[in-house]
């Protein structure tokens, strides 16, 4: 049975302070957890972006290599056609010169020589066209080689994404440190709160026996020293009567 209660204003204020610190520490811990989740999400995005960039860069390189191979094949084809036309021109000139001699000897008519001359001129024109095709094919090869070099050197820059990942890793470590500190503050504030609550419980003065208060020694608001009597209590289970017989 509680028979008195000591003033608890100071401890109540301390308890409110401890509860406020506990709430603040919990908010800091939640904020740190959110920060950790956000940084991890950003790191996943950077890794995915880097993987996609690598794949895209490799795709552009392979495409440029295929274009170069195709351009080289067309160049070789154009050169082969030019060589074939050159051979045809040499043969046409041989035929023309033979017909020229035959015309001079009066063996064949002038018409056959004219046809041979026309064949030479036609073949020469064809050879010029073949040379133009070779030049165009060579330009395509040069362009394809330039595209391949560009794809190999500028399509993917891993250093930028690596630096970003390193920065995010530092943020993650910082957030983890903040979470650890907040958890320590939670534990400390919780311990302080429990200690204050225990001290508040000690402010209730409980009678060691069940009985009736006979006399109140201390008054409300009075400052008490250790060992001072507050009230006197009568144990109704241990009542005796003192009397005199004549």
mmCIF file of C-alpha atoms in Angstrom:
data_model
loop_
_atom_site.group_PDB
_atom_site.id
_atom_site.type_symbol
_atom_site.label_atom_id
_atom_site.label_comp_id
_atom_site.label_asym_id
_atom_site.label_seq_id
_atom_site.Cartn_x
_atom_site.Cartn_y
_atom_site.Cartn_z
ATOM 1 C CA UNK A 1 0.000 0.000 0.000
ATOM 2 C CA UNK A 2 1.387 3.417 -1.068
ATOM 3 C CA UNK A 3 1.392 5.797 1.853
ATOM 4 C CA UNK A 4 3.398 8.651 0.336
ATOM 5 C CA UNK A 5 4.912 9.818 -2.938
ATOM 6 C CA UNK A 6 8.047 11.879 -3.317
ATOM 7 C CA UNK A 7 8.140 14.825 -5.734
ATOM 8 C CA UNK A 8 8.871 13.557 -9.289
ATOM 9 C CA UNK A 9 8.866 16.775 -11.350
ATOM 10 C CA UNK A 10 12.592 16.615 -12.050
ATOM 11 C CA UNK A 11 12.522 12.937 -12.999
ATOM 12 C CA UNK A 12 9.439 13.449 -15.151
ATOM 13 C CA UNK A 13 11.316 16.149 -17.059
ATOM 14 C CA UNK A 14 14.277 13.800 -17.458
ATOM 15 C CA UNK A 15 11.909 11.077 -18.677
ATOM 16 C CA UNK A 16 10.412 13.378 -21.290
ATOM 17 C CA UNK A 17 13.921 14.292 -22.422
ATOM 18 C CA UNK A 18 14.895 10.636 -22.692
ATOM 19 C CA UNK A 19 11.751 9.846 -24.670
ATOM 20 C CA UNK A 20 12.479 12.753 -27.019
ATOM 21 C CA UNK A 21 16.036 11.516 -27.541
ATOM 22 C CA UNK A 22 14.732 8.008 -28.176
ATOM 23 C CA UNK A 23 12.259 9.271 -30.753
ATOM 24 C CA UNK A 24 14.927 11.371 -32.435
ATOM 25 C CA UNK A 25 17.327 8.423 -32.581
ATOM 26 C CA UNK A 26 14.622 6.233 -34.106
ATOM 27 C CA UNK A 27 13.932 8.857 -36.764
ATOM 28 C CA UNK A 28 17.655 9.074 -37.533
ATOM 29 C CA UNK A 29 17.798 5.290 -37.868
ATOM 30 C CA UNK A 30 14.803 5.282 -40.236
ATOM 31 C CA UNK A 31 16.374 8.071 -42.271
ATOM 32 C CA UNK A 32 19.651 6.138 -42.485
ATOM 33 C CA UNK A 33 17.794 3.009 -43.630
ATOM 34 C CA UNK A 34 16.009 5.014 -46.328
ATOM 35 C CA UNK A 35 19.335 6.489 -47.412
ATOM 36 C CA UNK A 36 20.885 3.014 -47.598
ATOM 37 C CA UNK A 37 17.994 1.759 -49.732
ATOM 38 C CA UNK A 38 18.227 4.800 -52.011
ATOM 39 C CA UNK A 39 21.988 4.446 -52.509
ATOM 40 C CA UNK A 40 21.686 0.722 -53.186
ATOM 41 C CA UNK A 41 19.003 1.446 -55.777
ATOM 42 C CA UNK A 42 21.258 4.024 -57.448
ATOM 43 C CA UNK A 43 24.155 1.549 -57.461
ATOM 44 C CA UNK A 44 21.961 -1.071 -59.132
ATOM 45 C CA UNK A 45 20.940 1.492 -61.752
ATOM 46 C CA UNK A 46 24.571 2.456 -62.421
ATOM 47 C CA UNK A 47 25.620 -1.198 -62.745
ATOM 48 C CA UNK A 48 22.699 -1.894 -65.086
ATOM 49 C CA UNK A 49 23.503 1.227 -67.095
ATOM 50 C CA UNK A 50 27.140 0.184 -67.346
ATOM 51 C CA UNK A 51 26.168 -3.295 -68.487
ATOM 52 C CA UNK A 52 23.801 -1.885 -71.101
ATOM 53 C CA UNK A 53 26.447 0.593 -72.258
ATOM 54 C CA UNK A 54 28.980 -2.213 -72.585
ATOM 55 C CA UNK A 55 26.541 -4.278 -74.617
ATOM 56 C CA UNK A 56 25.629 -1.318 -76.802
ATOM 57 C CA UNK A 57 29.292 -0.427 -77.305
ATOM 58 C CA UNK A 58 30.100 -4.008 -78.251
ATOM 59 C CA UNK A 59 27.158 -4.004 -80.641
ATOM 60 C CA UNK A 60 28.372 -0.801 -82.299
ATOM 61 C CA UNK A 61 31.885 -2.217 -82.597
ATOM 62 C CA UNK A 62 30.617 -5.435 -84.154
ATOM 63 C CA UNK A 63 28.415 -3.438 -86.533
ATOM 64 C CA UNK A 64 31.384 -1.247 -87.526
ATOM 65 C CA UNK A 65 33.523 -4.344 -88.055
ATOM 66 C CA UNK A 66 30.821 -5.869 -90.269
ATOM 67 C CA UNK A 67 30.553 -2.642 -92.269
ATOM 68 C CA UNK A 68 34.332 -2.589 -92.720
ATOM 69 C CA UNK A 69 34.358 -6.214 -93.859
ATOM 70 C CA UNK A 70 31.590 -5.479 -96.319
ATOM 71 C CA UNK A 71 33.409 -2.379 -97.632
ATOM 72 C CA UNK A 72 36.642 -4.344 -98.050
ATOM 73 C CA UNK A 73 34.811 -7.074 -99.937
ATOM 74 C CA UNK A 74 33.276 -4.498 -102.282
ATOM 75 C CA UNK A 75 36.701 -2.923 -102.792
ATOM 76 C CA UNK A 76 38.211 -6.275 -103.731
ATOM 77 C CA UNK A 77 35.307 -6.915 -106.088
ATOM 78 C CA UNK A 78 35.795 -3.528 -107.741
ATOM 79 C CA UNK A 79 39.527 -4.166 -108.131
ATOM 80 C CA UNK A 80 38.840 -7.566 -109.693
ATOM 81 C CA UNK A 81 36.394 -6.028 -112.170
ATOM 82 C CA UNK A 82 38.959 -3.364 -113.029
ATOM 83 C CA UNK A 83 41.618 -5.995 -113.664
ATOM 84 C CA UNK A 84 39.203 -7.913 -115.875
ATOM 85 C CA UNK A 85 38.445 -4.775 -117.875
ATOM 86 C CA UNK A 86 42.157 -4.026 -118.202
ATOM 87 C CA UNK A 87 42.651 -7.495 -119.675
ATOM 88 C CA UNK A 88 39.771 -6.909 -122.068
ATOM 89 C CA UNK A 89 41.311 -3.606 -123.124
ATOM 90 C CA UNK A 90 44.673 -5.201 -123.840
ATOM 91 C CA UNK A 91 42.968 -7.835 -125.969
ATOM 92 C CA UNK A 92 40.900 -5.208 -127.763
ATOM 93 C CA UNK A 93 44.035 -3.213 -128.620
ATOM 94 C CA UNK A 94 45.750 -6.324 -129.932
ATOM 95 C CA UNK A 95 42.754 -7.044 -132.181
ATOM 96 C CA UNK A 96 42.624 -3.434 -133.349
ATOM 97 C CA UNK A 97 46.324 -3.392 -134.226
ATOM 98 C CA UNK A 98 45.973 -6.684 -136.132
ATOM 99 C CA UNK A 99 43.016 -5.363 -138.121
ATOM 100 C CA UNK A 100 44.939 -2.196 -138.852
ATOM 101 C CA UNK A 101 47.727 -4.218 -140.470
ATOM 102 C CA UNK A 102 45.239 -6.318 -142.356
ATOM 103 C CA UNK A 103 43.444 -3.231 -143.657
ATOM 104 C CA UNK A 104 46.726 -1.767 -144.826
ATOM 105 C CA UNK A 105 47.444 -5.047 -146.628
ATOM 106 C CA UNK A 106 43.953 -4.970 -148.130
ATOM 107 C CA UNK A 107 43.017 -8.317 -146.580
ATOM 108 C CA UNK A 108 40.007 -7.121 -144.565
ATOM 109 C CA UNK A 109 37.632 -4.217 -145.104
ATOM 110 C CA UNK A 110 37.905 -0.922 -143.183
ATOM 111 C CA UNK A 111 34.648 -1.739 -141.388
ATOM 112 C CA UNK A 112 36.252 -4.494 -139.299
ATOM 113 C CA UNK A 113 39.029 -2.146 -138.245
ATOM 114 C CA UNK A 114 36.445 0.462 -137.255
ATOM 115 C CA UNK A 115 34.595 -2.108 -135.160
ATOM 116 C CA UNK A 116 37.851 -3.036 -133.410
ATOM 117 C CA UNK A 117 38.591 0.628 -132.740
ATOM 118 C CA UNK A 118 35.113 1.098 -131.288
ATOM 119 C CA UNK A 119 35.649 -1.911 -129.030
ATOM 120 C CA UNK A 120 38.877 -0.355 -127.730
ATOM 121 C CA UNK A 121 37.167 2.938 -126.997
ATOM 122 C CA UNK A 122 34.225 1.241 -125.316
ATOM 123 C CA UNK A 123 36.540 -0.845 -123.159
ATOM 124 C CA UNK A 124 38.572 2.243 -122.197
ATOM 125 C CA UNK A 125 35.367 3.955 -121.053
ATOM 126 C CA UNK A 126 34.437 0.848 -119.082
ATOM 127 C CA UNK A 127 37.894 0.869 -117.486
ATOM 128 C CA UNK A 128 37.411 4.457 -116.337
ATOM 129 C CA UNK A 129 34.097 3.465 -114.790
ATOM 130 C CA UNK A 130 35.797 0.526 -113.050
ATOM 131 C CA UNK A 131 38.478 2.873 -111.680
ATOM 132 C CA UNK A 132 35.783 5.217 -110.375
ATOM 133 C CA UNK A 133 34.125 2.250 -108.659
ATOM 134 C CA UNK A 134 37.446 1.299 -107.065
ATOM 135 C CA UNK A 135 37.921 4.859 -105.799
ATOM 136 C CA UNK A 136 34.396 4.940 -104.355
ATOM 137 C CA UNK A 137 34.903 1.561 -102.691
ATOM 138 C CA UNK A 138 38.194 2.769 -101.197
ATOM 139 C CA UNK A 139 36.423 5.811 -99.740
ATOM 140 C CA UNK A 140 33.812 3.530 -98.186
ATOM 141 C CA UNK A 141 36.603 1.462 -96.639
ATOM 142 C CA UNK A 142 38.165 4.607 -95.169
ATOM 143 C CA UNK A 143 34.820 5.690 -93.722
ATOM 144 C CA UNK A 144 34.198 2.230 -92.260
ATOM 145 C CA UNK A 145 37.645 2.183 -90.654
ATOM 146 C CA UNK A 146 37.028 5.598 -89.129
ATOM 147 C CA UNK A 147 33.668 4.450 -87.764
ATOM 148 C CA UNK A 148 35.309 1.385 -86.246
ATOM 149 C CA UNK A 149 38.002 3.470 -84.538
ATOM 150 C CA UNK A 150 35.373 5.810 -83.166
ATOM 151 C CA UNK A 151 33.285 2.907 -81.881
ATOM 152 C CA UNK A 152 36.322 1.386 -80.181
ATOM 153 C CA UNK A 153 37.479 4.595 -78.494
ATOM 154 C CA UNK A 154 34.380 6.638 -77.683
ATOM 155 C CA UNK A 155 31.429 4.283 -77.418
ATOM 156 C CA UNK A 156 32.055 3.276 -73.813
ATOM 157 C CA UNK A 157 33.816 5.111 -70.995
ATOM 158 C CA UNK A 158 33.933 2.820 -67.943
ATOM 159 C CA UNK A 159 35.958 5.285 -65.865
ATOM 160 C CA UNK A 160 32.979 7.626 -65.486
ATOM 161 C CA UNK A 161 30.647 4.911 -64.225
ATOM 162 C CA UNK A 162 33.361 3.424 -62.018
ATOM 163 C CA UNK A 163 33.913 6.815 -60.384
ATOM 164 C CA UNK A 164 30.160 7.166 -59.837
ATOM 165 C CA UNK A 165 29.996 3.727 -58.240
ATOM 166 C CA UNK A 166 32.891 4.605 -55.948
ATOM 167 C CA UNK A 167 31.096 7.775 -54.885
ATOM 168 C CA UNK A 168 27.894 5.844 -54.187
ATOM 169 C CA UNK A 169 29.889 3.249 -52.228
ATOM 170 C CA UNK A 170 31.223 6.023 -49.981
ATOM 171 C CA UNK A 171 27.669 7.314 -49.479
ATOM 172 C CA UNK A 172 26.558 3.791 -48.587
ATOM 173 C CA UNK A 173 29.311 3.415 -46.012
ATOM 174 C CA UNK A 174 28.431 6.812 -44.540
ATOM 175 C CA UNK A 175 24.749 5.866 -44.310
ATOM 176 C CA UNK A 176 25.670 2.587 -42.620
ATOM 177 C CA UNK A 177 27.782 4.491 -40.096
ATOM 178 C CA UNK A 178 24.865 6.834 -39.438
ATOM 179 C CA UNK A 179 22.568 3.841 -38.930
ATOM 180 C CA UNK A 180 25.032 2.251 -36.506
ATOM 181 C CA UNK A 181 25.334 5.505 -34.554
ATOM 182 C CA UNK A 182 21.549 5.920 -34.480
ATOM 183 C CA UNK A 183 21.094 2.359 -33.219
ATOM 184 C CA UNK A 184 23.627 3.038 -30.471
ATOM 185 C CA UNK A 185 21.723 6.203 -29.552
ATOM 186 C CA UNK A 186 18.484 4.218 -29.466
ATOM 187 C CA UNK A 187 19.992 1.688 -27.088
ATOM 188 C CA UNK A 188 21.438 4.448 -24.883
ATOM 189 C CA UNK A 189 18.198 6.443 -24.824
ATOM 190 C CA UNK A 190 16.171 3.307 -24.090
ATOM 191 C CA UNK A 191 18.473 2.418 -21.197
ATOM 192 C CA UNK A 192 18.232 5.958 -19.819
ATOM 193 C CA UNK A 193 14.443 5.846 -20.090
ATOM 194 C CA UNK A 194 14.241 2.534 -18.238
ATOM 195 C CA UNK A 195 16.570 3.842 -15.546
ATOM 196 C CA UNK A 196 14.447 6.950 -15.011
ATOM 197 C CA UNK A 197 11.255 4.861 -14.887
ATOM 198 C CA UNK A 198 12.862 2.657 -12.260
ATOM 199 C CA UNK A 199 13.797 5.751 -10.247
ATOM 200 C CA UNK A 200 10.232 7.018 -10.581
ATOM 201 C CA UNK A 201 8.955 3.733 -9.166
ATOM 202 C CA UNK A 202 11.272 4.248 -6.196
ATOM 203 C CA UNK A 203 9.487 7.531 -5.397
ATOM 204 C CA UNK A 204 6.414 5.606 -4.213
ATOM 205 C CA UNK A 205 6.771 4.890 -0.494
ATOM 206 C CA UNK A 206 4.975 1.649 0.311
ATOM 207 C CA UNK A 207 4.045 0.552 3.779
ATOM 208 C CA UNK A 208 5.653 -2.764 4.741
ATOM 209 C CA UNK A 209 2.433 -3.804 6.514
ATOM 210 C CA UNK A 210 -1.289 -3.519 6.040
ATOM 211 C CA UNK A 211 -2.784 -1.239 8.632
ATOM 212 C CA UNK A 212 -4.111 2.181 9.513
ATOM 213 C CA UNK A 213 -2.203 5.452 9.524
ATOM 214 C CA UNK A 214 -2.241 6.759 13.058
ATOM 215 C CA UNK A 215 -0.171 9.869 12.656
ATOM 216 C CA UNK A 216 1.307 11.856 9.688
ATOM 217 C CA UNK A 217 4.678 13.136 10.717
ATOM 218 C CA UNK A 218 5.745 14.850 7.460
ATOM 219 C CA UNK A 219 3.658 17.459 5.642
ATOM 220 C CA UNK A 220 3.183 17.708 1.834
ATOM 221 C CA UNK A 221 6.004 19.672 0.204
ATOM 222 C CA UNK A 222 8.346 19.147 3.128
ATOM 223 C CA UNK A 223 11.981 18.359 2.378
ATOM 224 C CA UNK A 224 12.927 15.083 4.015
ATOM 225 C CA UNK A 225 16.282 13.719 4.987
ATOM 226 C CA UNK A 226 17.258 10.071 4.865
ATOM 227 C CA UNK A 227 15.742 8.027 7.688
ATOM 228 C CA UNK A 228 13.078 10.571 8.629
ATOM 229 C CA UNK A 229 9.730 9.124 9.734
ATOM 230 C CA UNK A 230 6.849 10.086 7.479
ATOM 231 C CA UNK A 231 3.843 8.387 9.083
ATOM 232 C CA UNK A 232 3.141 5.894 11.832
ATOM 233 C CA UNK A 233 1.058 2.860 10.835
ATOM 234 C CA UNK A 234 -0.895 0.541 13.135
ATOM 235 C CA UNK A 235 -0.955 -3.152 12.278
ATOM 236 C CA UNK A 236 -4.535 -4.245 13.017
ATOM 237 C CA UNK A 237 -3.462 -7.860 13.149
ATOM 238 C CA UNK A 238 -1.186 -7.122 16.075
ATOM 239 C CA UNK A 239 -3.293 -5.009 18.480
ATOM 240 C CA UNK A 240 -2.848 -5.249 22.215
ATOM 241 C CA UNK A 241 -4.392 -3.560 25.228
ATOM 242 C CA UNK A 242 -2.475 -2.298 28.198
ATOM 243 C CA UNK A 243 -4.462 -1.808 31.417
ATOM 244 C CA UNK A 244 -4.171 -1.610 35.252
ATOM 245 C CA UNK A 245 -5.999 -3.834 37.743
ATOM 246 C CA UNK A 246 -6.646 -2.643 41.309
#
